[in-house]
Amino acid sequence: MLAAPDENNRPLFAAKDLNTFYLDNGPNIFPQKKAGFLTPVANLLGSVRGPKYDGVFLHDKIKSLTHDVKVADTVTNIIVPAFDVKYLQPIIFSTYEAKNDALKNAHLSDICISTSAAPTYFPAHLFKTEAADGRSREYHLVDGGVAANNPTMVAMSMLTKEVLRRNPDFNAGRPTEYTNYLIISVGTGSAKQAEKYTAPQCAKWGLIQWLYNGGFTPIIDIFSHASSDMVDIHAAVLFQALHCEKNYLRIQDDTLTGNTSSVDIATKDNMESLIGIGQDLLKKPVARVNIDTGVYEPCGGEGTNAEALAYFAMKLSDERKLRKSNLNSN
Protein backbone atom coordinates (compact mmCIF):
# COMPACT_ATOMS: atom_id res chain seq x y z
CA MET A 1 0.00 0.00 0.00
CA LEU A 2 2.85 2.36 0.76
CA ALA A 3 4.64 1.34 -2.44
CA ALA A 4 1.71 1.06 -4.85
CA PRO A 5 1.45 4.10 -7.16
CA ASP A 6 -1.61 6.28 -7.52
CA GLU A 7 -2.60 8.02 -10.77
CA ASN A 8 0.19 10.57 -10.21
CA ASN A 9 2.78 7.87 -9.52
CA ARG A 10 2.86 8.85 -5.87
CA PRO A 11 2.33 6.37 -3.02
CA LEU A 12 -1.27 5.21 -2.81
CA PHE A 13 -1.21 5.61 0.97
CA ALA A 14 0.85 7.62 3.41
CA ALA A 15 1.93 5.84 6.57
CA LYS A 16 -0.44 8.00 8.62
CA ASP A 17 -3.38 6.64 6.59
CA LEU A 18 -2.82 3.03 7.62
CA ASN A 19 -4.46 3.38 11.03
CA THR A 20 -7.65 4.63 9.39
CA PHE A 21 -7.50 1.86 6.79
CA TYR A 22 -7.35 -0.86 9.43
CA LEU A 23 -9.96 0.76 11.66
CA ASP A 24 -12.30 0.90 8.67
CA ASN A 25 -11.50 -2.49 7.14
CA GLY A 26 -10.08 -4.63 9.94
CA PRO A 27 -13.48 -5.85 11.19
CA ASN A 28 -14.31 -7.08 7.67
CA ILE A 29 -10.90 -8.66 7.10
CA PHE A 30 -11.11 -10.46 10.45
CA PRO A 31 -14.86 -10.75 11.18
CA GLN A 32 -15.42 -11.56 14.84
CA LYS A 33 -18.00 -14.10 15.91
CA LYS A 34 -20.22 -13.41 18.88
CA ALA A 35 -18.71 -14.90 22.00
CA GLY A 36 -20.61 -17.58 23.88
CA PHE A 37 -19.95 -20.59 26.03
CA LEU A 38 -19.61 -22.76 22.90
CA THR A 39 -17.23 -20.34 21.13
CA PRO A 40 -14.01 -22.28 21.97
CA VAL A 41 -15.56 -25.48 20.61
CA ALA A 42 -16.75 -23.73 17.46
CA ASN A 43 -13.33 -22.18 16.92
CA LEU A 44 -11.64 -25.54 17.34
CA LEU A 45 -13.97 -27.26 14.88
CA GLY A 46 -13.53 -24.39 12.45
CA SER A 47 -9.74 -24.60 12.60
CA VAL A 48 -9.90 -28.32 11.83
CA ARG A 49 -12.21 -27.85 8.84
CA GLY A 50 -10.24 -25.12 7.08
CA PRO A 51 -8.85 -21.57 7.28
CA LYS A 52 -10.39 -19.35 9.91
CA TYR A 53 -11.26 -16.69 7.31
CA ASP A 54 -12.17 -17.07 3.63
CA GLY A 55 -10.17 -13.97 2.67
CA VAL A 56 -12.78 -12.79 0.16
CA PHE A 57 -13.06 -9.26 1.54
CA LEU A 58 -9.28 -8.93 1.91
CA HIS A 59 -8.63 -10.16 -1.62
CA ASP A 60 -11.26 -7.87 -3.13
CA LYS A 61 -9.94 -4.88 -1.20
CA ILE A 62 -6.35 -5.52 -2.29
CA LYS A 63 -7.37 -5.92 -5.93
CA SER A 64 -9.49 -2.77 -5.87
CA LEU A 65 -6.56 -0.75 -4.54
CA THR A 66 -3.70 -2.12 -6.63
CA HIS A 67 -5.56 -2.86 -9.90
CA ASP A 68 -3.06 -4.13 -12.50
CA VAL A 69 0.06 -2.76 -10.83
CA LYS A 70 2.99 -5.16 -10.94
CA VAL A 71 5.91 -5.36 -8.56
CA ALA A 72 8.23 -3.70 -11.10
CA ASP A 73 5.93 -0.65 -11.03
CA THR A 74 6.23 0.18 -7.33
CA VAL A 75 7.22 3.73 -6.41
CA THR A 76 10.07 2.45 -4.29
CA ASN A 77 12.06 -0.77 -4.26
CA ILE A 78 10.38 -3.48 -2.22
CA ILE A 79 11.22 -7.02 -1.12
CA VAL A 80 8.39 -9.39 -0.18
CA PRO A 81 8.92 -12.98 0.98
CA ALA A 82 6.40 -15.78 0.44
CA PHE A 83 6.60 -19.56 0.64
CA ASP A 84 5.76 -22.03 -2.14
CA VAL A 85 4.00 -25.02 -0.58
CA LYS A 86 4.27 -27.10 -3.75
CA TYR A 87 8.06 -26.96 -3.85
CA LEU A 88 8.64 -26.23 -0.13
CA GLN A 89 10.73 -23.27 -1.19
CA PRO A 90 10.86 -19.62 -0.06
CA ILE A 91 10.02 -17.22 -2.88
CA ILE A 92 11.30 -13.66 -2.71
CA PHE A 93 9.71 -11.01 -4.88
CA SER A 94 11.55 -7.74 -5.35
CA THR A 95 11.33 -4.72 -7.60
CA TYR A 96 14.88 -5.26 -8.80
CA GLU A 97 14.31 -8.90 -9.74
CA ALA A 98 10.97 -8.12 -11.37
CA LYS A 99 12.70 -5.72 -13.74
CA ASN A 100 15.13 -8.47 -14.78
CA ASP A 101 12.84 -11.52 -14.78
CA ALA A 102 9.33 -11.33 -16.23
CA LEU A 103 8.31 -14.49 -14.39
CA LYS A 104 8.99 -12.73 -11.06
CA ASN A 105 7.05 -9.63 -12.13
CA ALA A 106 3.77 -10.65 -10.54
CA HIS A 107 0.78 -8.45 -9.92
CA LEU A 108 1.13 -6.63 -6.63
CA SER A 109 -2.30 -7.94 -5.63
CA ASP A 110 -1.13 -11.56 -5.99
CA ILE A 111 1.95 -10.86 -3.91
CA CYS A 112 -0.04 -9.10 -1.17
CA ILE A 113 -2.63 -11.89 -1.04
CA SER A 114 0.12 -14.51 -0.91
CA THR A 115 2.20 -12.92 1.81
CA SER A 116 -0.91 -12.42 3.97
CA ALA A 117 -2.01 -16.06 3.58
CA ALA A 118 -0.99 -17.12 7.07
CA PRO A 119 -1.64 -20.86 7.52
CA THR A 120 -4.83 -21.61 9.50
CA TYR A 121 -5.99 -17.99 9.04
CA PHE A 122 -6.28 -17.47 5.27
CA PRO A 123 -6.25 -19.86 2.29
CA ALA A 124 -3.11 -20.40 0.22
CA HIS A 125 -2.97 -18.49 -3.05
CA LEU A 126 -2.35 -19.84 -6.56
CA PHE A 127 -1.43 -17.63 -9.49
CA LYS A 128 0.61 -17.74 -12.69
CA THR A 129 2.97 -15.30 -14.36
CA GLU A 130 3.77 -15.23 -18.06
CA ALA A 131 6.64 -13.84 -20.11
CA ALA A 132 6.45 -12.34 -23.59
CA ASP A 133 8.29 -15.35 -25.04
CA GLY A 134 5.58 -17.75 -23.87
CA ARG A 135 7.25 -19.02 -20.70
CA SER A 136 5.08 -19.25 -17.60
CA ARG A 137 5.42 -20.09 -13.93
CA GLU A 138 2.91 -21.15 -11.31
CA TYR A 139 3.15 -20.09 -7.68
CA HIS A 140 1.44 -21.94 -4.81
CA LEU A 141 2.04 -19.53 -1.96
CA VAL A 142 1.42 -18.90 1.70
CA ASP A 143 2.64 -16.21 4.07
CA GLY A 144 6.37 -15.62 3.81
CA GLY A 145 6.47 -15.44 7.58
CA VAL A 146 6.74 -19.22 7.72
CA ALA A 147 10.26 -18.80 6.33
CA ALA A 148 11.13 -15.21 7.22
CA ASN A 149 8.90 -13.85 9.96
CA ASN A 150 11.50 -11.12 10.37
CA PRO A 151 12.59 -10.29 6.80
CA THR A 152 15.65 -8.24 7.80
CA MET A 153 18.20 -10.79 6.59
CA VAL A 154 16.16 -11.39 3.43
CA ALA A 155 16.43 -7.70 2.61
CA MET A 156 20.15 -7.63 3.38
CA SER A 157 20.75 -10.71 1.22
CA MET A 158 18.86 -9.25 -1.72
CA LEU A 159 20.77 -5.97 -1.48
CA THR A 160 24.03 -7.90 -1.33
CA LYS A 161 22.92 -9.71 -4.48
CA GLU A 162 22.36 -6.38 -6.23
CA VAL A 163 25.86 -5.20 -5.27
CA LEU A 164 27.26 -8.41 -6.77
CA ARG A 165 25.30 -7.64 -9.94
CA ARG A 166 26.96 -4.21 -9.97
CA ASN A 167 23.60 -2.49 -9.81
CA PRO A 168 24.32 1.23 -10.37
CA ASP A 169 22.03 2.11 -7.44
CA PHE A 170 24.77 0.90 -5.11
CA ASN A 171 28.40 1.80 -4.63
CA ALA A 172 30.76 -0.69 -6.19
CA GLY A 173 32.74 -2.43 -3.51
CA ARG A 174 32.60 -5.35 -1.17
CA PRO A 175 29.05 -6.78 -1.05
CA THR A 176 29.32 -7.37 2.69
CA GLU A 177 30.27 -3.80 3.56
CA TYR A 178 27.47 -3.68 6.11
CA THR A 179 28.76 -0.45 7.62
CA ASN A 180 27.05 1.17 4.62
CA TYR A 181 23.69 -0.37 5.51
CA LEU A 182 20.96 1.38 7.49
CA ILE A 183 18.36 -1.08 8.77
CA ILE A 184 15.04 -0.18 10.40
CA SER A 185 13.30 -3.36 11.54
CA VAL A 186 9.78 -2.81 12.87
CA GLY A 187 8.18 -5.73 14.69
CA THR A 188 4.46 -6.34 15.04
CA GLY A 189 4.64 -6.98 18.78
CA SER A 190 4.83 -10.18 20.77
CA ALA A 191 3.80 -11.67 24.08
CA LYS A 192 7.29 -12.91 24.91
CA GLN A 193 7.22 -11.57 28.46
CA ALA A 194 3.65 -12.75 29.02
CA GLU A 195 4.99 -16.31 29.33
CA LYS A 196 2.01 -17.80 27.48
CA TYR A 197 3.20 -21.41 27.57
CA THR A 198 5.11 -23.60 30.01
CA ALA A 199 6.89 -26.94 29.65
CA PRO A 200 4.47 -28.73 32.04
CA GLN A 201 1.57 -27.53 29.87
CA CYS A 202 3.19 -28.48 26.57
CA ALA A 203 4.24 -31.88 27.93
CA LYS A 204 0.58 -32.93 28.02
CA TRP A 205 -0.37 -31.66 24.57
CA GLY A 206 -1.21 -33.77 21.56
CA LEU A 207 -1.67 -32.65 17.97
CA ILE A 208 -4.89 -30.72 18.60
CA GLN A 209 -3.52 -28.71 21.54
CA TRP A 210 -0.41 -27.76 19.58
CA LEU A 211 -2.68 -26.48 16.82
CA TYR A 212 -5.24 -24.78 19.04
CA ASN A 213 -5.05 -23.74 22.67
CA GLY A 214 -7.06 -21.00 24.32
CA GLY A 215 -7.69 -19.17 21.06
CA PHE A 216 -4.02 -19.28 20.04
CA THR A 217 -2.01 -21.58 17.77
CA PRO A 218 1.03 -22.57 19.85
CA ILE A 219 2.97 -24.34 17.10
CA ILE A 220 2.75 -21.28 14.85
CA ASP A 221 3.54 -18.92 17.73
CA ILE A 222 6.66 -20.88 18.59
CA PHE A 223 7.97 -21.25 15.04
CA SER A 224 7.27 -17.61 14.17
CA HIS A 225 8.96 -16.31 17.33
CA ALA A 226 11.94 -18.59 16.79
CA SER A 227 12.36 -17.45 13.17
CA SER A 228 11.99 -13.77 14.01
CA ASP A 229 14.22 -13.81 17.08
CA MET A 230 17.05 -15.72 15.41
CA VAL A 231 17.21 -13.05 12.71
CA ASP A 232 17.18 -10.26 15.28
CA ILE A 233 19.96 -11.91 17.28
CA HIS A 234 22.05 -12.51 14.16
CA ALA A 235 21.63 -8.94 12.89
CA ALA A 236 22.28 -7.37 16.29
CA VAL A 237 25.48 -9.37 16.82
CA LEU A 238 26.64 -8.74 13.24
CA PHE A 239 26.31 -4.97 13.47
CA GLN A 240 27.84 -4.95 16.94
CA ALA A 241 30.83 -6.94 15.69
CA LEU A 242 31.32 -4.39 12.91
CA HIS A 243 31.11 -1.53 15.44
CA CYS A 244 28.11 -0.02 13.69
CA GLU A 245 25.30 -1.19 15.96
CA LYS A 246 23.56 2.18 15.59
CA ASN A 247 23.00 1.32 11.92
CA TYR A 248 20.52 -1.36 13.01
CA LEU A 249 17.36 -0.10 14.68
CA ARG A 250 14.90 -2.71 15.91
CA ILE A 251 11.58 -1.39 17.20
CA GLN A 252 9.53 -4.04 18.93
CA ASP A 253 7.18 -4.37 21.90
CA ASP A 254 7.55 -7.76 23.56
CA THR A 255 5.17 -7.05 26.44
CA LEU A 256 1.80 -7.51 24.73
CA THR A 257 -0.89 -9.23 26.76
CA GLY A 258 -4.46 -10.38 26.26
CA ASN A 259 -6.22 -9.33 23.07
CA THR A 260 -3.37 -7.07 21.98
CA SER A 261 -1.15 -10.13 21.51
CA SER A 262 -3.67 -11.75 19.17
CA VAL A 263 -3.16 -11.84 15.42
CA ASP A 264 -6.77 -11.25 14.46
CA ILE A 265 -8.93 -9.64 17.14
CA ALA A 266 -9.83 -6.67 14.97
CA THR A 267 -12.35 -4.94 17.20
CA LYS A 268 -12.29 -1.15 17.31
CA ASP A 269 -11.24 -1.19 20.97
CA ASN A 270 -8.37 -3.60 20.38
CA MET A 271 -7.07 -1.78 17.31
CA GLU A 272 -7.17 1.54 19.16
CA SER A 273 -5.23 -0.11 21.98
CA LEU A 274 -2.61 -1.24 19.47
CA ILE A 275 -2.38 2.26 18.01
CA GLY A 276 -1.78 3.58 21.52
CA ILE A 277 0.92 0.96 22.13
CA GLY A 278 2.64 2.00 18.91
CA GLN A 279 2.54 5.66 19.84
CA ASP A 280 3.95 4.90 23.29
CA LEU A 281 6.67 2.79 21.71
CA LEU A 282 7.99 5.86 19.91
CA LYS A 283 8.59 7.50 23.29
CA LYS A 284 10.50 4.54 24.70
CA PRO A 285 14.31 4.35 24.61
CA VAL A 286 16.09 2.52 21.82
CA ALA A 287 16.46 -1.11 22.87
CA ARG A 288 18.40 -4.15 21.69
CA VAL A 289 17.75 -7.79 22.28
CA ASN A 290 19.60 -9.61 25.04
CA ILE A 291 20.77 -12.74 23.22
CA ASP A 292 20.59 -14.81 26.42
CA THR A 293 17.08 -13.87 27.54
CA GLY A 294 15.54 -12.66 24.28
CA VAL A 295 14.25 -9.59 26.12
CA TYR A 296 14.72 -6.09 24.71
CA GLU A 297 16.84 -3.91 26.98
CA PRO A 298 17.21 -0.10 26.75
CA CYS A 299 20.43 1.28 25.29
CA GLY A 300 21.68 4.12 27.42
CA GLY A 301 22.50 7.37 25.66
CA GLU A 302 20.84 6.53 22.33
CA GLY A 303 17.61 8.45 22.85
CA THR A 304 14.09 7.35 22.07
CA ASN A 305 12.81 5.38 19.10
CA ALA A 306 11.30 8.58 17.71
CA GLU A 307 14.67 10.34 17.92
CA ALA A 308 16.42 7.38 16.29
CA LEU A 309 13.89 7.38 13.45
CA ALA A 310 14.44 11.11 12.95
CA TYR A 311 18.19 10.48 12.76
CA PHE A 312 17.69 7.74 10.16
CA ALA A 313 15.34 9.98 8.17
CA MET A 314 17.97 12.73 8.12
CA LYS A 315 20.65 10.30 6.93
CA LEU A 316 18.40 8.92 4.20
CA SER A 317 17.36 12.41 3.10
CA ASP A 318 20.99 13.49 2.85
CA GLU A 319 21.79 10.38 0.80
CA ARG A 320 18.89 11.04 -1.56
CA LYS A 321 19.99 14.65 -2.07
CA LEU A 322 23.54 13.48 -2.78
CA ARG A 323 22.33 10.94 -5.35
CA LYS A 324 20.15 13.52 -7.09
CA SER A 325 23.07 15.95 -7.15
CA ASN A 326 25.36 13.32 -8.67
CA LEU A 327 22.70 12.40 -11.21
CA ASN A 328 22.21 16.02 -12.26
CA SER A 329 25.96 16.59 -12.56
CA ASN A 330 26.20 13.71 -15.00
Coordinates of C-alpha atoms in Angstrom, one line a residue, residues 152-162 178 181:
T152 CA 15.7 -8.2 7.8
M153 CA 18.2 -10.8 6.6
V154 CA 16.2 -11.4 3.4
A155 CA 16.4 -7.7 2.6
M156 CA 20.1 -7.6 3.4
S157 CA 20.8 -10.7 1.2
M158 CA 18.9 -9.3 -1.7
L159 CA 20.8 -6.0 -1.5
T160 CA 24.0 -7.9 -1.3
K161 CA 22.9 -9.7 -4.5
E162 CA 22.4 -6.4 -6.2
Y178 CA 27.5 -3.7 6.1
Y181 CA 23.7 -0.4 5.5

